[in-house]
Amino acid sequence: MNFKKKDLLGIAELSPKEITAIIDTAFSMKEILERPIKKVPTLTGITIANLFFEPSTRTLNSFQLAERRMSADIVSISSSNSSVLKGETLLDTARNIQAMKVDMVVLRHSMPGASHFLAKKLDASVINAGDGAHEHPTQALLDIMSIKERFNKIDGLNVLIVGDIAHSRVARSLILALKKSKTNVSVCAPPTLLPYKMDGWDINTYYNLDDAIKGQDLIYVLRIQLERQSKGLFPGIREYIKLYGINPERLKMAKKDVVIMHPGPINRGIELSSKVADGHHSIILNQVTNGVAVRMAVLYLLSRKVRKEKV
Ligand code: CP
């Protein structure tokens, strides 16, 4: 398939065919990661700026690894090592980066829509690496790849997402991606951690985890955003653990071969016990490995447009 997009801004903008094209390419990229010498010349001559204005371990490092594995020239900038600290705007930072002849920008920002804004202003391809509570498209793509790898299918699966749905860009992008297939999606959370309006999402809503867990093929556990706890969105951590924590006791009510996923970082002992996070149900580290492959695929598919415009 000819992937014609200039930018990757969200799952909302991708067709099911485009999602399949990215995932299929990612499986080919994963083969490169399994070779003794994990380097190919695919992005030679392409310059990429990683602008990360929020903390990140997995997304930043997997983008950097993906770029280096494909021989791109890269710069990585965070708010603490840029003139953002001196009051420079996002647009000025990006314009200066573009003036240095950068071909692609990977942006993580706390403002929803930040990457859409940059994509309109810059000739460079823009990839959204997480914009506030809006979208995290490469996370959803690596999640879909991990699900396909484990189950050999997506259609017909029962998927339960547990936790802070309301503030989660991961949940939003994943639900959008799952709803582009024939997956049966459910969410479970206290009412204060669910979006105010869920009309049109066509998903099942549960408040009781013991009811929700039965018959699910996959449980996707979200990080409890402890930084939001000061806003009193639920009575307390202990109560959250009791009602919504995933632990071996609770998994006794689930299917024997239920799969556990989490985007990271994990609050061990809160939304997920260590026994489950590190146990045989968990594919959390496969998600991280697939993150590099998916980011290689996205960079490769977008770079074809960059190259065509140059020639
Ligand atoms: N899953 C995820 O986005 O993790 P980081 O915040 O570490 O990038």
mmCIF file of C-alpha atoms and ligand atoms in Angstrom:
data_model
loop_
_atom_site.group_PDB
_atom_site.id
_atom_site.type_symbol
_atom_site.label_atom_id
_atom_site.label_comp_id
_atom_site.label_asym_id
_atom_site.label_seq_id
_atom_site.Cartn_x
_atom_site.Cartn_y
_atom_site.Cartn_z
ATOM 1 C CA MET A 1 0.000 0.000 0.000
ATOM 2 C CA ASN A 2 1.161 3.507 -0.824
ATOM 3 C CA PHE A 3 1.240 5.404 2.497
ATOM 4 C CA LYS A 4 0.777 9.010 1.412
ATOM 5 C CA LYS A 5 0.494 10.938 4.690
ATOM 6 C CA LYS A 6 2.982 13.714 5.534
ATOM 7 C CA ASP A 7 2.374 13.384 9.302
ATOM 8 C CA LEU A 8 1.267 10.856 11.912
ATOM 9 C CA LEU A 9 -0.928 12.880 14.247
ATOM 10 C CA GLY A 10 -3.474 10.444 15.629
ATOM 11 C CA ILE A 11 -5.261 7.137 15.161
ATOM 12 C CA ALA A 12 -8.407 9.157 14.350
ATOM 13 C CA GLU A 13 -6.787 10.219 11.051
ATOM 14 C CA LEU A 14 -5.737 6.681 10.004
ATOM 15 C CA SER A 15 -7.827 4.303 7.916
ATOM 16 C CA PRO A 16 -7.931 0.585 8.833
ATOM 17 C CA LYS A 17 -5.781 -0.052 5.696
ATOM 18 C CA GLU A 18 -3.168 2.456 6.842
ATOM 19 C CA ILE A 19 -3.057 0.851 10.309
ATOM 20 C CA THR A 20 -2.552 -2.573 8.690
ATOM 21 C CA ALA A 21 0.200 -1.156 6.455
ATOM 22 C CA ILE A 22 2.076 0.225 9.482
ATOM 23 C CA ILE A 23 1.706 -3.015 11.480
ATOM 24 C CA ASP A 24 2.782 -5.217 8.529
ATOM 25 C CA THR A 25 5.841 -2.985 8.015
ATOM 26 C CA ALA A 26 6.568 -3.158 11.758
ATOM 27 C CA PHE A 27 6.674 -6.975 11.639
ATOM 28 C CA SER A 28 9.319 -6.711 8.870
ATOM 29 C CA MET A 29 11.232 -4.167 10.955
ATOM 30 C CA LYS A 30 11.155 -6.544 13.934
ATOM 31 C CA GLU A 31 13.180 -9.042 11.888
ATOM 32 C CA ILE A 32 15.939 -6.413 11.610
ATOM 33 C CA LEU A 33 15.932 -6.071 15.423
ATOM 34 C CA GLU A 34 16.548 -9.801 15.738
ATOM 35 C CA ARG A 35 19.721 -9.745 13.585
ATOM 36 C CA PRO A 36 23.194 -9.698 15.199
ATOM 37 C CA ILE A 37 23.909 -6.329 13.483
ATOM 38 C CA LYS A 38 20.764 -4.256 13.973
ATOM 39 C CA LYS A 39 21.472 -1.458 11.520
ATOM 40 C CA VAL A 40 20.180 -0.651 8.019
ATOM 41 C CA PRO A 41 20.814 2.398 5.781
ATOM 42 C CA THR A 42 17.071 3.164 5.213
ATOM 43 C CA LEU A 43 17.082 6.707 6.643
ATOM 44 C CA THR A 44 20.578 7.764 5.546
ATOM 45 C CA GLY A 45 20.483 11.489 4.767
ATOM 46 C CA ILE A 46 17.244 12.090 6.751
ATOM 47 C CA THR A 47 17.508 14.408 9.773
ATOM 48 C CA ILE A 48 15.093 13.962 12.682
ATOM 49 C CA ALA A 49 14.489 16.202 15.716
ATOM 50 C CA ASN A 50 12.935 14.626 18.818
ATOM 51 C CA LEU A 51 11.237 17.426 20.779
ATOM 52 C CA PHE A 52 10.177 16.018 24.158
ATOM 53 C CA PHE A 53 8.607 18.644 26.413
ATOM 54 C CA GLU A 54 7.231 16.033 28.844
ATOM 55 C CA PRO A 55 9.160 13.186 30.540
ATOM 56 C CA SER A 56 9.456 9.886 28.668
ATOM 57 C CA THR A 57 11.460 6.675 28.991
ATOM 58 C CA ARG A 58 9.903 4.269 26.482
ATOM 59 C CA THR A 59 8.723 6.598 23.706
ATOM 60 C CA LEU A 60 11.826 8.814 23.518
ATOM 61 C CA ASN A 61 14.324 5.968 23.725
ATOM 62 C CA SER A 62 12.473 3.757 21.268
ATOM 63 C CA PHE A 63 12.236 6.616 18.745
ATOM 64 C CA GLN A 64 15.955 7.309 19.189
ATOM 65 C CA LEU A 65 16.810 3.610 18.803
ATOM 66 C CA ALA A 66 14.536 3.288 15.745
ATOM 67 C CA GLU A 67 16.179 6.348 14.147
ATOM 68 C CA ARG A 68 19.712 5.112 14.880
ATOM 69 C CA ARG A 69 18.942 1.565 13.714
ATOM 70 C CA MET A 70 17.919 3.095 10.374
ATOM 71 C CA SER A 71 20.966 5.434 10.139
ATOM 72 C CA ALA A 72 19.139 8.797 10.468
ATOM 73 C CA ASP A 73 20.926 11.887 11.792
ATOM 74 C CA ILE A 74 19.174 12.918 15.013
ATOM 75 C CA VAL A 75 18.936 15.653 17.637
ATOM 76 C CA SER A 76 16.933 15.296 20.854
ATOM 77 C CA ILE A 77 15.667 18.321 22.731
ATOM 78 C CA SER A 78 13.771 18.545 26.029
ATOM 79 C CA SER A 79 12.331 21.587 27.821
ATOM 80 C CA SER A 80 15.225 21.433 30.312
ATOM 81 C CA ASN A 81 17.955 21.693 27.640
ATOM 82 C CA SER A 82 16.287 24.155 25.226
ATOM 83 C CA SER A 83 15.434 27.860 25.070
ATOM 84 C CA VAL A 84 11.842 26.920 26.043
ATOM 85 C CA LEU A 85 13.165 27.598 29.570
ATOM 86 C CA LYS A 86 13.844 31.198 28.451
ATOM 87 C CA GLY A 87 10.268 31.596 27.205
ATOM 88 C CA GLU A 88 10.647 30.589 23.538
ATOM 89 C CA THR A 89 7.351 29.424 22.013
ATOM 90 C CA LEU A 90 6.815 25.933 20.575
ATOM 91 C CA LEU A 91 6.402 27.438 17.100
ATOM 92 C CA ASP A 92 9.646 29.440 17.336
ATOM 93 C CA THR A 93 11.536 26.379 18.582
ATOM 94 C CA ALA A 94 10.171 24.319 15.698
ATOM 95 C CA ARG A 95 10.821 27.048 13.075
ATOM 96 C CA ASN A 96 14.422 27.242 14.233
ATOM 97 C CA ILE A 97 14.713 23.479 14.017
ATOM 98 C CA GLN A 98 13.283 23.580 10.494
ATOM 99 C CA ALA A 99 15.731 26.351 9.530
ATOM 100 C CA MET A 100 18.443 23.801 10.353
ATOM 101 C CA LYS A 101 16.969 21.627 7.538
ATOM 102 C CA VAL A 102 15.300 18.976 9.674
ATOM 103 C CA ASP A 103 13.111 16.531 7.702
ATOM 104 C CA MET A 104 11.024 15.016 10.512
ATOM 105 C CA VAL A 105 9.937 16.186 13.977
ATOM 106 C CA VAL A 106 8.803 13.828 16.757
ATOM 107 C CA LEU A 107 6.860 15.832 19.341
ATOM 108 C CA ARG A 108 5.711 15.067 22.874
ATOM 109 C CA HIS A 109 3.850 17.981 24.462
ATOM 110 C CA SER A 110 1.379 18.533 27.299
ATOM 111 C CA MET A 111 -0.982 20.552 25.064
ATOM 112 C CA PRO A 112 -3.651 18.528 23.193
ATOM 113 C CA GLY A 113 -3.346 19.372 19.489
ATOM 114 C CA ALA A 114 0.291 20.554 19.717
ATOM 115 C CA SER A 115 1.426 18.244 16.903
ATOM 116 C CA HIS A 116 -1.541 19.193 14.675
ATOM 117 C CA PHE A 117 -0.508 22.837 15.182
ATOM 118 C CA LEU A 118 3.138 22.148 14.210
ATOM 119 C CA ALA A 119 2.150 19.985 11.245
ATOM 120 C CA LYS A 120 0.248 22.932 9.731
ATOM 121 C CA LYS A 121 3.203 25.289 10.209
ATOM 122 C CA LEU A 122 6.122 23.082 9.144
ATOM 123 C CA ASP A 123 7.162 21.422 5.878
ATOM 124 C CA ALA A 124 8.803 18.681 7.960
ATOM 125 C CA SER A 125 6.827 15.522 8.749
ATOM 126 C CA VAL A 126 5.438 15.662 12.297
ATOM 127 C CA ILE A 127 4.886 12.566 14.462
ATOM 128 C CA ASN A 128 2.755 12.854 17.590
ATOM 129 C CA ALA A 129 4.567 11.139 20.482
ATOM 130 C CA GLY A 130 1.763 12.054 22.927
ATOM 131 C CA ASP A 131 -0.184 15.338 23.189
ATOM 132 C CA GLY A 132 -1.752 15.928 26.592
ATOM 133 C CA ALA A 133 -4.780 13.717 27.202
ATOM 134 C CA HIS A 134 -5.551 13.623 23.457
ATOM 135 C CA GLU A 135 -3.677 10.888 21.511
ATOM 136 C CA HIS A 136 -0.586 8.663 21.593
ATOM 137 C CA PRO A 137 -0.792 6.987 18.169
ATOM 138 C CA THR A 138 2.501 5.057 18.158
ATOM 139 C CA GLN A 139 1.575 3.524 21.547
ATOM 140 C CA ALA A 140 -1.748 2.290 20.102
ATOM 141 C CA LEU A 141 0.040 0.911 17.034
ATOM 142 C CA LEU A 142 2.550 -1.024 19.135
ATOM 143 C CA ASP A 143 -0.337 -2.281 21.275
ATOM 144 C CA ILE A 144 -2.230 -3.508 18.200
ATOM 145 C CA MET A 145 0.959 -5.170 16.896
ATOM 146 C CA SER A 146 1.470 -6.906 20.283
ATOM 147 C CA ILE A 147 -2.160 -8.115 20.329
ATOM 148 C CA LYS A 148 -1.866 -9.456 16.747
ATOM 149 C CA GLU A 149 1.414 -11.161 17.591
ATOM 150 C CA ARG A 150 -0.102 -12.883 20.638
ATOM 151 C CA PHE A 151 -3.534 -13.838 19.282
ATOM 152 C CA ASN A 152 -2.820 -13.903 15.538
ATOM 153 C CA LYS A 153 -5.968 -11.774 15.108
ATOM 154 C CA ILE A 154 -7.769 -8.678 16.418
ATOM 155 C CA ASP A 155 -11.360 -9.246 15.270
ATOM 156 C CA GLY A 156 -13.617 -11.008 17.759
ATOM 157 C CA LEU A 157 -11.405 -10.470 20.812
ATOM 158 C CA ASN A 158 -12.873 -9.265 24.108
ATOM 159 C CA VAL A 159 -10.667 -6.423 25.375
ATOM 160 C CA LEU A 160 -11.102 -4.720 28.757
ATOM 161 C CA ILE A 161 -9.347 -1.419 29.541
ATOM 162 C CA VAL A 162 -9.089 -0.677 33.277
ATOM 163 C CA GLY A 163 -8.216 2.600 34.984
ATOM 164 C CA ASP A 164 -8.022 6.310 34.270
ATOM 165 C CA ILE A 165 -9.781 6.357 30.898
ATOM 166 C CA ALA A 166 -10.758 10.027 31.185
ATOM 167 C CA HIS A 167 -7.210 11.438 31.269
ATOM 168 C CA SER A 168 -5.479 8.774 29.179
ATOM 169 C CA ARG A 169 -4.228 9.497 25.655
ATOM 170 C CA VAL A 170 -3.172 5.823 25.573
ATOM 171 C CA ALA A 171 -6.761 4.668 26.167
ATOM 172 C CA ARG A 172 -8.188 7.121 23.646
ATOM 173 C CA SER A 173 -5.830 6.049 20.851
ATOM 174 C CA LEU A 174 -6.205 2.356 21.689
ATOM 175 C CA ILE A 175 -10.020 2.516 21.721
ATOM 176 C CA LEU A 176 -9.982 4.368 18.376
ATOM 177 C CA ALA A 177 -7.677 1.689 16.918
ATOM 178 C CA LEU A 178 -9.671 -1.252 18.326
ATOM 179 C CA LYS A 179 -12.954 0.222 17.088
ATOM 180 C CA LYS A 180 -11.540 0.264 13.530
ATOM 181 C CA SER A 181 -11.635 -3.545 13.770
ATOM 182 C CA LYS A 182 -14.369 -5.863 15.072
ATOM 183 C CA THR A 183 -13.104 -6.003 18.654
ATOM 184 C CA ASN A 184 -15.513 -6.065 21.592
ATOM 185 C CA VAL A 185 -14.190 -3.226 23.797
ATOM 186 C CA SER A 186 -15.111 -2.672 27.469
ATOM 187 C CA VAL A 187 -13.844 -0.141 30.001
ATOM 188 C CA CYS A 188 -13.894 -0.359 33.792
ATOM 189 C CA ALA A 189 -13.162 2.522 36.191
ATOM 190 C CA PRO A 190 -14.693 4.594 38.954
ATOM 191 C CA PRO A 191 -17.189 7.043 37.367
ATOM 192 C CA THR A 192 -14.811 9.952 38.087
ATOM 193 C CA LEU A 193 -12.132 8.383 35.856
ATOM 194 C CA LEU A 194 -14.453 7.858 32.896
ATOM 195 C CA PRO A 195 -15.095 10.552 30.265
ATOM 196 C CA TYR A 196 -18.110 12.741 30.981
ATOM 197 C CA LYS A 197 -19.732 11.759 27.682
ATOM 198 C CA MET A 198 -19.150 8.298 26.243
ATOM 199 C CA ASP A 199 -21.902 8.465 23.608
ATOM 200 C CA GLY A 200 -20.845 7.213 20.224
ATOM 201 C CA TRP A 201 -17.910 5.174 21.551
ATOM 202 C CA ASP A 202 -19.940 1.916 21.234
ATOM 203 C CA ILE A 203 -18.169 0.243 24.160
ATOM 204 C CA ASN A 204 -19.345 -1.520 27.331
ATOM 205 C CA THR A 205 -18.899 0.390 30.589
ATOM 206 C CA TYR A 206 -18.350 -1.294 33.963
ATOM 207 C CA TYR A 207 -17.779 0.144 37.435
ATOM 208 C CA ASN A 208 -17.242 -3.255 39.076
ATOM 209 C CA LEU A 209 -14.008 -4.977 38.053
ATOM 210 C CA ASP A 210 -15.091 -8.437 39.237
ATOM 211 C CA ASP A 211 -18.032 -8.278 36.809
ATOM 212 C CA ALA A 212 -15.954 -6.765 34.010
ATOM 213 C CA ILE A 213 -13.098 -9.241 34.087
ATOM 214 C CA LYS A 214 -15.120 -12.370 33.263
ATOM 215 C CA GLY A 215 -14.705 -13.673 29.708
ATOM 216 C CA GLN A 216 -12.095 -11.103 28.658
ATOM 217 C CA ASP A 217 -9.252 -12.269 26.387
ATOM 218 C CA LEU A 218 -7.121 -9.275 27.266
ATOM 219 C CA ILE A 219 -6.947 -6.809 30.150
ATOM 220 C CA TYR A 220 -5.185 -3.527 29.366
ATOM 221 C CA VAL A 221 -4.245 -1.853 32.638
ATOM 222 C CA LEU A 222 -3.701 1.912 32.671
ATOM 223 C CA ARG A 223 -1.360 3.823 34.938
ATOM 224 C CA ILE A 224 -3.083 5.607 37.786
ATOM 225 C CA GLN A 225 -1.923 9.164 37.346
ATOM 226 C CA LEU A 226 -0.896 9.812 40.952
ATOM 227 C CA GLU A 227 -0.171 13.445 40.051
ATOM 228 C CA ARG A 228 -3.939 13.882 39.586
ATOM 229 C CA GLN A 229 -4.802 12.340 42.940
ATOM 230 C CA SER A 230 -4.592 15.786 44.621
ATOM 231 C CA LYS A 231 -7.771 16.614 42.674
ATOM 232 C CA GLY A 232 -9.632 13.920 44.664
ATOM 233 C CA LEU A 233 -10.783 11.843 41.687
ATOM 234 C CA PHE A 234 -11.124 8.770 43.910
ATOM 235 C CA PRO A 235 -11.184 8.428 47.703
ATOM 236 C CA GLY A 236 -7.708 6.958 48.155
ATOM 237 C CA ILE A 237 -4.994 4.676 46.797
ATOM 238 C CA ARG A 238 -5.878 1.807 49.176
ATOM 239 C CA GLU A 239 -9.484 1.834 48.021
ATOM 240 C CA TYR A 240 -8.378 1.978 44.375
ATOM 241 C CA ILE A 241 -6.098 -1.048 44.878
ATOM 242 C CA LYS A 242 -8.949 -2.967 46.545
ATOM 243 C CA LEU A 243 -11.550 -2.175 43.882
ATOM 244 C CA TYR A 244 -9.504 -1.827 40.682
ATOM 245 C CA GLY A 245 -6.053 -3.356 41.294
ATOM 246 C CA ILE A 246 -5.130 -6.356 39.123
ATOM 247 C CA ASN A 247 -3.523 -9.073 41.273
ATOM 248 C CA PRO A 248 -3.301 -12.908 41.205
ATOM 249 C CA GLU A 249 -6.418 -13.247 43.419
ATOM 250 C CA ARG A 250 -8.499 -11.191 41.000
ATOM 251 C CA LEU A 251 -7.134 -13.033 37.967
ATOM 252 C CA LYS A 252 -8.688 -16.251 39.331
ATOM 253 C CA MET A 253 -11.989 -14.816 38.036
ATOM 254 C CA ALA A 254 -10.546 -14.245 34.537
ATOM 255 C CA LYS A 255 -10.004 -16.666 31.665
ATOM 256 C CA LYS A 256 -7.068 -19.005 32.377
ATOM 257 C CA ASP A 257 -5.074 -17.657 29.441
ATOM 258 C CA VAL A 258 -6.011 -13.972 29.830
ATOM 259 C CA VAL A 259 -3.300 -11.602 28.561
ATOM 260 C CA ILE A 260 -2.182 -8.550 30.561
ATOM 261 C CA MET A 261 -0.885 -5.370 28.925
ATOM 262 C CA HIS A 262 0.228 -1.999 30.351
ATOM 263 C CA PRO A 263 1.753 0.988 28.507
ATOM 264 C CA GLY A 264 4.229 1.805 31.310
ATOM 265 C CA PRO A 265 5.387 3.311 33.548
ATOM 266 C CA ILE A 266 3.789 0.870 36.045
ATOM 267 C CA ASN A 267 2.836 1.881 39.588
ATOM 268 C CA ARG A 268 3.739 -1.526 41.026
ATOM 269 C CA GLY A 269 1.365 -2.626 43.774
ATOM 270 C CA ILE A 270 -1.273 -0.065 42.771
ATOM 271 C CA GLU A 271 -2.987 -0.717 39.425
ATOM 272 C CA LEU A 272 -0.934 -3.896 38.895
ATOM 273 C CA SER A 273 0.786 -6.247 41.352
ATOM 274 C CA SER A 274 4.388 -7.228 40.626
ATOM 275 C CA LYS A 275 3.365 -10.899 40.466
ATOM 276 C CA VAL A 276 1.030 -10.159 37.554
ATOM 277 C CA ALA A 277 3.303 -7.579 35.865
ATOM 278 C CA ASP A 278 6.182 -10.080 35.823
ATOM 279 C CA GLY A 279 4.073 -13.250 35.486
ATOM 280 C CA HIS A 280 3.184 -15.473 32.547
ATOM 281 C CA HIS A 281 0.021 -13.529 31.607
ATOM 282 C CA SER A 282 2.014 -10.356 30.964
ATOM 283 C CA ILE A 283 3.273 -9.244 27.533
ATOM 284 C CA ILE A 284 4.383 -5.827 28.804
ATOM 285 C CA LEU A 285 8.022 -6.164 27.707
ATOM 286 C CA ASN A 286 6.944 -7.457 24.262
ATOM 287 C CA GLN A 287 5.034 -4.182 23.942
ATOM 288 C CA VAL A 288 8.292 -2.302 24.576
ATOM 289 C CA THR A 289 10.206 -4.367 21.979
ATOM 290 C CA ASN A 290 7.422 -3.832 19.451
ATOM 291 C CA GLY A 291 7.596 -0.091 20.190
ATOM 292 C CA VAL A 292 10.966 0.111 18.427
ATOM 293 C CA ALA A 293 9.658 -1.868 15.416
ATOM 294 C CA VAL A 294 6.501 0.270 15.102
ATOM 295 C CA ARG A 295 8.496 3.496 15.299
ATOM 296 C CA MET A 296 10.890 2.201 12.624
ATOM 297 C CA ALA A 297 7.855 1.425 10.440
ATOM 298 C CA VAL A 298 6.290 4.864 10.933
ATOM 299 C CA LEU A 299 9.576 6.676 10.235
ATOM 300 C CA TYR A 300 10.191 4.570 7.123
ATOM 301 C CA LEU A 301 6.677 5.073 5.688
ATOM 302 C CA LEU A 302 6.728 8.842 6.285
ATOM 303 C CA SER A 303 10.303 9.177 4.975
ATOM 304 C CA ARG A 304 9.239 7.896 1.557
ATOM 305 C CA LYS A 305 7.225 11.115 1.118
ATOM 306 C CA VAL A 306 10.137 13.219 2.399
ATOM 307 C CA ARG A 307 12.436 11.578 -0.159
ATOM 308 C CA LYS A 308 9.983 11.932 -3.059
ATOM 309 C CA GLU A 309 9.673 15.674 -2.407
ATOM 310 C CA LYS A 310 13.430 16.058 -2.373
ATOM 311 C CA VAL A 311 14.070 14.229 -5.621
HETATM 312 N N1 CP B 1 4.088 4.435 27.314
HETATM 313 C C1 CP B 1 4.724 5.618 27.325
HETATM 314 O O1 CP B 1 4.357 6.577 26.628
HETATM 315 O O2 CP B 1 5.800 5.668 28.172
HETATM 316 P P1 CP B 1 6.783 6.905 28.335
HETATM 317 O O3 CP B 1 6.003 8.029 28.984
HETATM 318 O O4 CP B 1 7.915 6.417 29.198
HETATM 319 O O5 CP B 1 7.242 7.326 26.974
#
